[in-house]
Tab-separated table of C-alpha atoms in Angstrom:
chain	number	residue	atom	x	y	z
A	20	UNK	CA	73.290	-116.752	237.944
A	21	UNK	CA	72.086	-118.335	234.712
A	22	UNK	CA	69.039	-120.546	234.398
A	23	UNK	CA	66.864	-122.244	231.814
A	24	UNK	CA	63.425	-120.996	230.813
A	25	UNK	CA	61.930	-123.165	233.571
A	26	UNK	CA	64.358	-121.943	236.230
A	27	UNK	CA	66.746	-124.862	236.476
A	28	UNK	CA	70.501	-124.142	236.554
A	29	UNK	CA	72.485	-124.226	233.336
A	30	UNK	CA	75.564	-126.403	233.071
A	31	UNK	CA	78.516	-124.064	233.811
A	32	UNK	CA	80.639	-125.479	230.970
A	33	UNK	CA	77.852	-124.757	228.486
A	34	UNK	CA	77.584	-121.164	229.707
A	35	UNK	CA	81.366	-120.749	229.406
A	36	UNK	CA	81.337	-122.134	225.860
A	37	UNK	CA	78.418	-119.884	224.894
A	38	UNK	CA	80.164	-116.825	226.322
A	39	UNK	CA	83.436	-117.672	224.550
A	40	UNK	CA	81.593	-117.898	221.231
A	41	UNK	CA	79.710	-114.637	221.723
A	42	UNK	CA	82.776	-112.779	223.010
A	43	UNK	CA	84.942	-113.999	220.127
A	44	UNK	CA	82.380	-112.920	217.542
A	45	UNK	CA	82.210	-109.482	219.209
A	46	UNK	CA	85.999	-109.200	219.410
A	47	UNK	CA	85.960	-109.094	223.212
A	48	UNK	CA	88.980	-110.767	224.816
A	49	UNK	CA	88.843	-112.867	227.960
A	50	UNK	CA	86.656	-115.458	229.566
A	51	UNK	CA	83.519	-115.315	231.666
A	52	UNK	CA	85.807	-115.392	234.708
A	53	UNK	CA	87.665	-112.353	233.344
A	54	UNK	CA	84.345	-110.544	233.019
A	55	UNK	CA	83.462	-111.410	236.634
A	56	UNK	CA	86.864	-110.206	237.843
A	57	UNK	CA	86.556	-106.966	235.859
A	58	UNK	CA	83.091	-106.315	237.260
A	59	UNK	CA	84.272	-106.820	240.837
A	60	UNK	CA	87.325	-104.610	240.337
A	61	UNK	CA	85.176	-101.902	238.756
A	62	UNK	CA	82.677	-102.030	241.626
A	63	UNK	CA	85.461	-101.626	244.176
A	64	UNK	CA	87.133	-98.833	242.197
A	65	UNK	CA	83.828	-96.970	242.016
A	66	UNK	CA	83.488	-97.032	245.788
A	67	UNK	CA	81.283	-100.066	246.399
A	68	UNK	CA	81.868	-101.597	249.806
A	69	UNK	CA	83.791	-104.812	250.182
A	70	UNK	CA	80.690	-106.363	251.776
A	71	UNK	CA	78.545	-105.459	248.768
A	72	UNK	CA	81.059	-106.898	246.311
A	73	UNK	CA	81.398	-110.066	248.400
A	74	UNK	CA	77.608	-110.444	248.336
A	75	UNK	CA	77.387	-109.860	244.577
A	76	UNK	CA	80.124	-112.423	243.927
A	77	UNK	CA	78.641	-114.927	246.355
A	78	UNK	CA	81.780	-115.160	248.471
A	79	UNK	CA	81.274	-116.768	251.850
A	80	UNK	CA	83.280	-114.042	253.585
A	81	UNK	CA	84.545	-110.526	253.039
A	82	UNK	CA	88.033	-111.893	253.753
A	83	UNK	CA	87.990	-113.939	250.543
A	84	UNK	CA	86.963	-110.913	248.498
A	85	UNK	CA	89.607	-108.754	250.161
A	86	UNK	CA	92.319	-111.320	249.498
A	87	UNK	CA	91.396	-111.794	245.832
A	88	UNK	CA	90.799	-108.116	245.054
A	89	UNK	CA	93.494	-106.495	247.206
A	90	UNK	CA	94.897	-104.718	244.156
A	91	UNK	CA	91.538	-103.057	243.457
A	92	UNK	CA	91.231	-102.033	247.099
A	93	UNK	CA	94.640	-100.365	246.951
A	94	UNK	CA	93.597	-98.479	243.807
A	95	UNK	CA	90.350	-97.405	245.492
A	96	UNK	CA	92.220	-96.206	248.586
A	97	UNK	CA	94.595	-94.188	246.432
A	98	UNK	CA	91.678	-92.604	244.548
A	99	UNK	CA	89.966	-91.751	247.849
A	100	UNK	CA	93.095	-90.028	249.166
A	101	UNK	CA	93.413	-88.010	245.957
A	102	UNK	CA	89.739	-87.003	246.208
A	103	UNK	CA	90.250	-85.882	249.823
A	104	UNK	CA	93.283	-83.851	248.800
A	105	UNK	CA	91.233	-82.106	246.107
A	106	UNK	CA	88.395	-81.471	248.549
A	107	UNK	CA	90.806	-79.768	250.951
A	108	UNK	CA	92.506	-77.849	248.149
A	109	UNK	CA	95.828	-79.635	248.541
């Protein structure tokens, strides 16, 4: 996900330290992992497919994504039901 100017991978701990410094100076709570989790939850809540989110996160299977983000899937299902109710005037 992150690379040097010549395309080699950055050391993950260095990226995490950099992000922590930038986030703290901006007053943004959480870690890089929190940001990843928030992005995945937001994608699912906005209707992105589980397969798409699994691909974006680099999970080896949709099952892993579904297990980790089950709460977001439940929220998305609830929102979809409410949208269907509105569409049918219920």
